[in-house]
């Protein structure tokens, strides 16, 4: 019973991931693609959570935390690049 | 043992509800016309979905007798950062002149942005 529900939720989640990949390929502008990548990271994170329930293993929780942090940092870096042209600004000397 | 099983079933149903949230927000990602409406669908729906999924996982492993502080930190961090990243992407999109959809009526932020740009040039 539990296993069947988990398999169905993985199916729904993979449909969501296919939708984000569609937007990643087709999206007309750069911020669309960045947004789709962000959603892809979030969906991947929930996929890892579902797999850790399915395997009854507690070894993947670091992966969940790490994917969350890395996806956030990547999104912020891309958004700064789109907005200002640089990721890390230099301090003006004198 | 039966009660334990029932609570595990509730946790798994929470996970299922979360994936349905993610699925609906992905449909919004395909069907909505411009980036601002898509961000509206995506940030809310996806955040809610991942919260349900991680909450269900947390409940499931509490029933197994394992309290994971890392998973709790993951829930907290995702809940904190997903709206912030959506805001930052949308601000970058609006400042790099991404068009609104044709149906949209007015854009109040555009005048403010142009005035801001003008002032920064004259400085």
PDB file of C-alpha atoms in Angstrom:
ATOM      1  CA  UNK A   1       0.000   0.000   0.000  1.00  0.00           C
ATOM      2  CA  UNK A   2       2.643   2.486   1.116  1.00  0.00           C
ATOM      3  CA  UNK A   3       4.915   1.430  -1.710  1.00  0.00           C
ATOM      4  CA  UNK A   4       2.171   1.880  -4.326  1.00  0.00           C
ATOM      5  CA  UNK A   5       1.390   5.421  -3.161  1.00  0.00           C
ATOM      6  CA  UNK A   6       5.081   6.281  -3.233  1.00  0.00           C
ATOM      7  CA  UNK A   7       5.442   4.966  -6.777  1.00  0.00           C
ATOM      8  CA  UNK A   8       2.447   7.041  -7.897  1.00  0.00           C
ATOM      9  CA  UNK A   9       3.879  10.164  -6.291  1.00  0.00           C
ATOM     10  CA  UNK A  10       7.192   9.539  -8.055  1.00  0.00           C
ATOM     11  CA  UNK A  11       5.267   9.380 -11.336  1.00  0.00           C
ATOM     12  CA  UNK A  12       3.597  12.742 -10.642  1.00  0.00           C
ATOM     13  CA  UNK A  13       6.936  14.221  -9.651  1.00  0.00           C
ATOM     14  CA  UNK A  14       8.594  13.036 -12.843  1.00  0.00           C
ATOM     15  CA  UNK A  15       5.814  14.693 -14.858  1.00  0.00           C
ATOM     16  CA  UNK A  16       6.626  17.919 -12.998  1.00  0.00           C
ATOM     17  CA  UNK A  17      10.319  17.492 -13.809  1.00  0.00           C
ATOM     18  CA  UNK A  18       9.485  16.957 -17.499  1.00  0.00           C
ATOM     19  CA  UNK A  19       7.477  20.179 -17.454  1.00  0.00           C
ATOM     20  CA  UNK A  20      10.400  22.128 -16.025  1.00  0.00           C
ATOM     21  CA  UNK A  21      12.732  20.595 -18.629  1.00  0.00           C
ATOM     22  CA  UNK A  22      10.299  21.684 -21.363  1.00  0.00           C
ATOM     23  CA  UNK A  23      10.391  25.237 -19.996  1.00  0.00           C
ATOM     24  CA  UNK A  24      14.170  25.033 -19.696  1.00  0.00           C
ATOM     25  CA  UNK A  25      14.499  24.191 -23.388  1.00  0.00           C
ATOM     26  CA  UNK A  26      11.771  26.397 -24.809  1.00  0.00           C
ATOM     27  CA  UNK A  27      11.782  29.398 -22.445  1.00  0.00           C
ATOM     28  CA  UNK A  28      12.125  32.537 -24.539  1.00  0.00           C
ATOM     29  CA  UNK A  29      14.355  34.575 -22.204  1.00  0.00           C
ATOM     30  CA  UNK A  30      17.225  33.869 -19.841  1.00  0.00           C
ATOM     31  CA  UNK A  31      15.278  34.477 -16.578  1.00  0.00           C
ATOM     32  CA  UNK A  32      12.749  31.846 -17.711  1.00  0.00           C
ATOM     33  CA  UNK A  33      15.523  29.306 -17.902  1.00  0.00           C
ATOM     34  CA  UNK A  34      16.949  30.277 -14.533  1.00  0.00           C
ATOM     35  CA  UNK A  35      13.501  29.943 -13.009  1.00  0.00           C
ATOM     36  CA  UNK A  36      13.054  26.511 -14.573  1.00  0.00           C
ATOM     37  CA  UNK A  37      16.432  25.415 -13.192  1.00  0.00           C
ATOM     38  CA  UNK A  38      15.400  26.574  -9.726  1.00  0.00           C
ATOM     39  CA  UNK A  39      12.175  24.563  -9.957  1.00  0.00           C
ATOM     40  CA  UNK A  40      14.155  21.573 -11.230  1.00  0.00           C
ATOM     41  CA  UNK A  41      16.392  21.712  -8.154  1.00  0.00           C
ATOM     42  CA  UNK A  42      13.388  21.884  -5.825  1.00  0.00           C
ATOM     43  CA  UNK A  43      11.701  18.939  -7.561  1.00  0.00           C
ATOM     44  CA  UNK A  44      14.908  16.909  -7.477  1.00  0.00           C
ATOM     45  CA  UNK A  45      15.137  17.537  -3.744  1.00  0.00           C
ATOM     46  CA  UNK A  46      11.648  16.211  -3.169  1.00  0.00           C
ATOM     47  CA  UNK A  47      12.478  13.202  -5.365  1.00  0.00           C
ATOM     48  CA  UNK A  48      15.407  12.390  -3.097  1.00  0.00           C
ATOM     49  CA  UNK A  49      13.100  12.670  -0.066  1.00  0.00           C
ATOM     50  CA  UNK A  50      10.590  10.244  -1.622  1.00  0.00           C
ATOM     51  CA  UNK A  51      13.364   7.790  -2.455  1.00  0.00           C
ATOM     52  CA  UNK A  52      14.657   7.904   1.102  1.00  0.00           C
ATOM     53  CA  UNK A  53      11.168   6.944   2.324  1.00  0.00           C
ATOM     54  CA  UNK A  54      10.932   4.228  -0.327  1.00  0.00           C
ATOM     55  CA  UNK A  55      14.266   2.678   0.644  1.00  0.00           C
ATOM     56  CA  UNK A  56      13.697   3.368   4.390  1.00  0.00           C
ATOM     57  CA  UNK A  57      17.179   4.801   4.565  1.00  0.00           C
ATOM     58  CA  UNK A  58      18.323   7.855   6.514  1.00  0.00           C
ATOM     59  CA  UNK A  59      21.516   8.335   4.564  1.00  0.00           C
ATOM     60  CA  UNK A  60      20.199  10.861   2.049  1.00  0.00           C
ATOM     61  CA  UNK A  61      19.260  13.744   4.350  1.00  0.00           C
ATOM     62  CA  UNK A  62      22.572  15.504   3.802  1.00  0.00           C
ATOM     63  CA  UNK A  63      21.819  15.338   0.076  1.00  0.00           C
ATOM     64  CA  UNK A  64      18.479  17.091   0.644  1.00  0.00           C
ATOM     65  CA  UNK A  65      20.047  19.908   2.633  1.00  0.00           C
ATOM     66  CA  UNK A  66      22.928  20.237   0.180  1.00  0.00           C
ATOM     67  CA  UNK A  67      20.746  20.384  -2.952  1.00  0.00           C
ATOM     68  CA  UNK A  68      18.645  23.098  -1.291  1.00  0.00           C
ATOM     69  CA  UNK A  69      21.653  25.249  -0.474  1.00  0.00           C
ATOM     70  CA  UNK A  70      23.357  24.763  -3.847  1.00  0.00           C
ATOM     71  CA  UNK A  71      20.187  25.520  -5.817  1.00  0.00           C
ATOM     72  CA  UNK A  72      19.655  28.738  -3.865  1.00  0.00           C
ATOM     73  CA  UNK A  73      23.241  29.905  -4.364  1.00  0.00           C
ATOM     74  CA  UNK A  74      23.154  29.108  -8.080  1.00  0.00           C
ATOM     75  CA  UNK A  75      19.893  30.977  -8.567  1.00  0.00           C
ATOM     76  CA  UNK A  76      21.197  34.058  -6.749  1.00  0.00           C
ATOM     77  CA  UNK A  77      24.405  34.025  -8.809  1.00  0.00           C
ATOM     78  CA  UNK A  78      22.542  33.749 -12.130  1.00  0.00           C
ATOM     79  CA  UNK A  79      20.108  36.494 -11.148  1.00  0.00           C
ATOM     80  CA  UNK A  80      22.943  38.854 -10.230  1.00  0.00           C
ATOM     81  CA  UNK A  81      24.631  38.072 -13.540  1.00  0.00           C
ATOM     82  CA  UNK A  82      21.464  38.837 -15.512  1.00  0.00           C
ATOM     83  CA  UNK A  83      20.795  42.017 -13.586  1.00  0.00           C
ATOM     84  CA  UNK A  84      24.233  43.623 -13.419  1.00  0.00           C
ATOM     85  CA  UNK A  85      26.522  41.720 -15.756  1.00  0.00           C
ATOM     86  CA  UNK A  86      28.872  40.592 -12.976  1.00  0.00           C
ATOM     87  CA  UNK A  87      28.453  38.103 -10.157  1.00  0.00           C
ATOM     88  CA  UNK A  88      30.937  39.543  -7.670  1.00  0.00           C
ATOM     89  CA  UNK A  89      31.443  43.282  -7.801  1.00  0.00           C
ATOM     90  CA  UNK A  90      34.856  44.766  -7.204  1.00  0.00           C
ATOM     91  CA  UNK A  91      35.244  47.531  -4.704  1.00  0.00           C
ATOM     92  CA  UNK A  92      36.257  50.809  -6.304  1.00  0.00           C
ATOM     93  CA  UNK A  93      39.786  51.731  -5.326  1.00  0.00           C
ATOM     94  CA  UNK A  94      40.434  55.283  -4.021  1.00  0.00           C
TER      95      UNK A  94
ATOM     96  CA  UNK B   1       1.685  -1.970  15.544  1.00  0.00           C
ATOM     97  CA  UNK B   2      -1.496  -1.140  13.669  1.00  0.00           C
ATOM     98  CA  UNK B   3      -1.497   2.461  14.933  1.00  0.00           C
ATOM     99  CA  UNK B   4       2.085   2.831  13.851  1.00  0.00           C
ATOM    100  CA  UNK B   5       1.138   1.610  10.391  1.00  0.00           C
ATOM    101  CA  UNK B   6      -1.715   4.079  10.190  1.00  0.00           C
ATOM    102  CA  UNK B   7       0.521   7.041  11.005  1.00  0.00           C
ATOM    103  CA  UNK B   8       2.973   5.862   8.347  1.00  0.00           C
ATOM    104  CA  UNK B   9       0.080   5.807   5.893  1.00  0.00           C
ATOM    105  CA  UNK B  10      -0.792   9.393   6.860  1.00  0.00           C
ATOM    106  CA  UNK B  11       2.824  10.440   6.265  1.00  0.00           C
ATOM    107  CA  UNK B  12       2.824   8.809   2.842  1.00  0.00           C
ATOM    108  CA  UNK B  13      -0.471  10.498   1.969  1.00  0.00           C
ATOM    109  CA  UNK B  14       1.123  13.850   2.914  1.00  0.00           C
ATOM    110  CA  UNK B  15       3.904  13.045   0.444  1.00  0.00           C
ATOM    111  CA  UNK B  16       1.314  12.269  -2.230  1.00  0.00           C
ATOM    112  CA  UNK B  17      -0.490  15.587  -1.649  1.00  0.00           C
ATOM    113  CA  UNK B  18       2.850  17.376  -1.960  1.00  0.00           C
ATOM    114  CA  UNK B  19       3.585  15.761  -5.307  1.00  0.00           C
ATOM    115  CA  UNK B  20       0.144  16.801  -6.549  1.00  0.00           C
ATOM    116  CA  UNK B  21       0.994  20.386  -5.555  1.00  0.00           C
ATOM    117  CA  UNK B  22       4.265  20.143  -7.487  1.00  0.00           C
ATOM    118  CA  UNK B  23       2.450  18.687 -10.495  1.00  0.00           C
ATOM    119  CA  UNK B  24      -0.119  21.513 -10.567  1.00  0.00           C
ATOM    120  CA  UNK B  25       2.592  24.164 -10.308  1.00  0.00           C
ATOM    121  CA  UNK B  26       4.394  22.465 -13.197  1.00  0.00           C
ATOM    122  CA  UNK B  27       1.202  22.667 -15.284  1.00  0.00           C
ATOM    123  CA  UNK B  28       1.160  26.379 -14.458  1.00  0.00           C
ATOM    124  CA  UNK B  29       4.770  26.547 -15.611  1.00  0.00           C
ATOM    125  CA  UNK B  30       3.771  25.175 -19.013  1.00  0.00           C
ATOM    126  CA  UNK B  31       0.509  26.983 -19.631  1.00  0.00           C
ATOM    127  CA  UNK B  32       0.817  30.526 -18.288  1.00  0.00           C
ATOM    128  CA  UNK B  33       1.727  33.279 -20.746  1.00  0.00           C
ATOM    129  CA  UNK B  34       4.670  35.253 -19.305  1.00  0.00           C
ATOM    130  CA  UNK B  35       7.423  34.926 -16.723  1.00  0.00           C
ATOM    131  CA  UNK B  36       5.672  36.883 -13.971  1.00  0.00           C
ATOM    132  CA  UNK B  37       2.541  34.720 -13.908  1.00  0.00           C
ATOM    133  CA  UNK B  38       4.684  31.619 -14.166  1.00  0.00           C
ATOM    134  CA  UNK B  39       6.697  32.730 -11.156  1.00  0.00           C
ATOM    135  CA  UNK B  40       3.433  33.293  -9.304  1.00  0.00           C
ATOM    136  CA  UNK B  41       2.356  29.706  -9.955  1.00  0.00           C
ATOM    137  CA  UNK B  42       5.754  28.186  -9.476  1.00  0.00           C
ATOM    138  CA  UNK B  43       7.039  29.784  -6.296  1.00  0.00           C
ATOM    139  CA  UNK B  44       3.857  29.219  -4.293  1.00  0.00           C
ATOM    140  CA  UNK B  45       2.951  25.784  -5.577  1.00  0.00           C
ATOM    141  CA  UNK B  46       6.435  24.345  -5.586  1.00  0.00           C
ATOM    142  CA  UNK B  47       7.248  25.660  -2.104  1.00  0.00           C
ATOM    143  CA  UNK B  48       4.037  24.215  -0.726  1.00  0.00           C
ATOM    144  CA  UNK B  49       4.682  20.895  -2.461  1.00  0.00           C
ATOM    145  CA  UNK B  50       8.212  20.517  -1.161  1.00  0.00           C
ATOM    146  CA  UNK B  51       7.042  21.459   2.335  1.00  0.00           C
ATOM    147  CA  UNK B  52       4.388  18.730   2.278  1.00  0.00           C
ATOM    148  CA  UNK B  53       6.855  16.176   0.922  1.00  0.00           C
ATOM    149  CA  UNK B  54       9.610  16.953   3.421  1.00  0.00           C
ATOM    150  CA  UNK B  55       7.081  17.153   6.264  1.00  0.00           C
ATOM    151  CA  UNK B  56       5.738  13.726   5.322  1.00  0.00           C
ATOM    152  CA  UNK B  57       9.263  12.331   5.241  1.00  0.00           C
ATOM    153  CA  UNK B  58       9.977  13.866   8.640  1.00  0.00           C
ATOM    154  CA  UNK B  59       6.811  12.302  10.120  1.00  0.00           C
ATOM    155  CA  UNK B  60       7.636   8.929   8.561  1.00  0.00           C
ATOM    156  CA  UNK B  61      11.091   8.801  10.095  1.00  0.00           C
ATOM    157  CA  UNK B  62       9.811  10.000  13.469  1.00  0.00           C
ATOM    158  CA  UNK B  63       7.538   6.948  13.394  1.00  0.00           C
ATOM    159  CA  UNK B  64      10.605   4.805  12.735  1.00  0.00           C
ATOM    160  CA  UNK B  65      12.123   6.341  15.868  1.00  0.00           C
ATOM    161  CA  UNK B  66      14.635   8.573  14.132  1.00  0.00           C
ATOM    162  CA  UNK B  67      14.535  12.339  14.693  1.00  0.00           C
ATOM    163  CA  UNK B  68      16.705  13.955  12.047  1.00  0.00           C
ATOM    164  CA  UNK B  69      17.869  17.489  12.738  1.00  0.00           C
ATOM    165  CA  UNK B  70      19.350  17.683   9.216  1.00  0.00           C
ATOM    166  CA  UNK B  71      15.962  17.097   7.609  1.00  0.00           C
ATOM    167  CA  UNK B  72      14.430  19.700   9.910  1.00  0.00           C
ATOM    168  CA  UNK B  73      17.114  22.194   8.864  1.00  0.00           C
ATOM    169  CA  UNK B  74      16.414  21.318   5.224  1.00  0.00           C
ATOM    170  CA  UNK B  75      12.695  22.071   5.653  1.00  0.00           C
ATOM    171  CA  UNK B  76      13.486  25.372   7.377  1.00  0.00           C
ATOM    172  CA  UNK B  77      16.038  26.400   4.767  1.00  0.00           C
ATOM    173  CA  UNK B  78      13.843  25.601   1.752  1.00  0.00           C
ATOM    174  CA  UNK B  79      10.896  27.395   3.315  1.00  0.00           C
ATOM    175  CA  UNK B  80      13.094  30.436   3.875  1.00  0.00           C
ATOM    176  CA  UNK B  81      14.913  30.598   0.545  1.00  0.00           C
ATOM    177  CA  UNK B  82      12.409  29.549  -2.144  1.00  0.00           C
ATOM    178  CA  UNK B  83      10.386  32.827  -2.101  1.00  0.00           C
ATOM    179  CA  UNK B  84      13.602  34.869  -1.913  1.00  0.00           C
ATOM    180  CA  UNK B  85      15.039  33.220  -5.015  1.00  0.00           C
ATOM    181  CA  UNK B  86      11.757  33.723  -6.900  1.00  0.00           C
ATOM    182  CA  UNK B  87      11.798  37.419  -5.956  1.00  0.00           C
ATOM    183  CA  UNK B  88      15.409  37.840  -7.088  1.00  0.00           C
ATOM    184  CA  UNK B  89      14.791  36.180 -10.466  1.00  0.00           C
ATOM    185  CA  UNK B  90      11.705  38.301 -11.121  1.00  0.00           C
ATOM    186  CA  UNK B  91      13.513  41.497 -10.191  1.00  0.00           C
ATOM    187  CA  UNK B  92      16.327  40.606 -12.573  1.00  0.00           C
ATOM    188  CA  UNK B  93      13.777  39.833 -15.302  1.00  0.00           C
ATOM    189  CA  UNK B  94      11.977  43.150 -14.884  1.00  0.00           C
ATOM    190  CA  UNK B  95      15.213  45.127 -14.841  1.00  0.00           C
ATOM    191  CA  UNK B  96      16.422  43.430 -18.002  1.00  0.00           C
ATOM    192  CA  UNK B  97      13.227  44.474 -19.823  1.00  0.00           C
ATOM    193  CA  UNK B  98      11.409  41.155 -20.138  1.00  0.00           C
ATOM    194  CA  UNK B  99       7.994  41.919 -21.628  1.00  0.00           C
ATOM    195  CA  UNK B 100       4.740  41.368 -19.782  1.00  0.00           C
ATOM    196  CA  UNK B 101       1.991  39.292 -21.393  1.00  0.00           C
ATOM    197  CA  UNK B 102      -0.283  40.960 -23.937  1.00  0.00           C
ATOM    198  CA  UNK B 103      -3.308  40.750 -21.669  1.00  0.00           C
ATOM    199  CA  UNK B 104      -1.719  42.763 -18.861  1.00  0.00           C
ATOM    200  CA  UNK B 105      -3.186  46.207 -18.286  1.00  0.00           C
ATOM    201  CA  UNK B 106      -0.618  48.395 -16.577  1.00  0.00           C
ATOM    202  CA  UNK B 107       2.931  48.312 -15.307  1.00  0.00           C
ATOM    203  CA  UNK B 108       3.463  50.729 -12.440  1.00  0.00           C
ATOM    204  CA  UNK B 109       6.980  49.596 -11.749  1.00  0.00           C
ATOM    205  CA  UNK B 110       8.206  50.567 -15.213  1.00  0.00           C
ATOM    206  CA  UNK B 111       7.918  54.324 -14.634  1.00  0.00           C
ATOM    207  CA  UNK B 112       9.754  54.051 -11.342  1.00  0.00           C
ATOM    208  CA  UNK B 113      12.487  52.014 -12.979  1.00  0.00           C
ATOM    209  CA  UNK B 114      12.957  54.446 -15.851  1.00  0.00           C
ATOM    210  CA  UNK B 115      13.117  57.401 -13.480  1.00  0.00           C
ATOM    211  CA  UNK B 116      15.650  55.528 -11.393  1.00  0.00           C
ATOM    212  CA  UNK B 117      17.769  54.797 -14.466  1.00  0.00           C
ATOM    213  CA  UNK B 118      17.620  58.444 -15.544  1.00  0.00           C
ATOM    214  CA  UNK B 119      18.771  59.663 -12.141  1.00  0.00           C
ATOM    215  CA  UNK B 120      21.608  57.200 -12.026  1.00  0.00           C
ATOM    216  CA  UNK B 121      22.786  58.460 -15.429  1.00  0.00           C
ATOM    217  CA  UNK B 122      22.726  62.118 -14.461  1.00  0.00           C
ATOM    218  CA  UNK B 123      24.709  61.513 -11.281  1.00  0.00           C
TER     219      UNK B 123
END
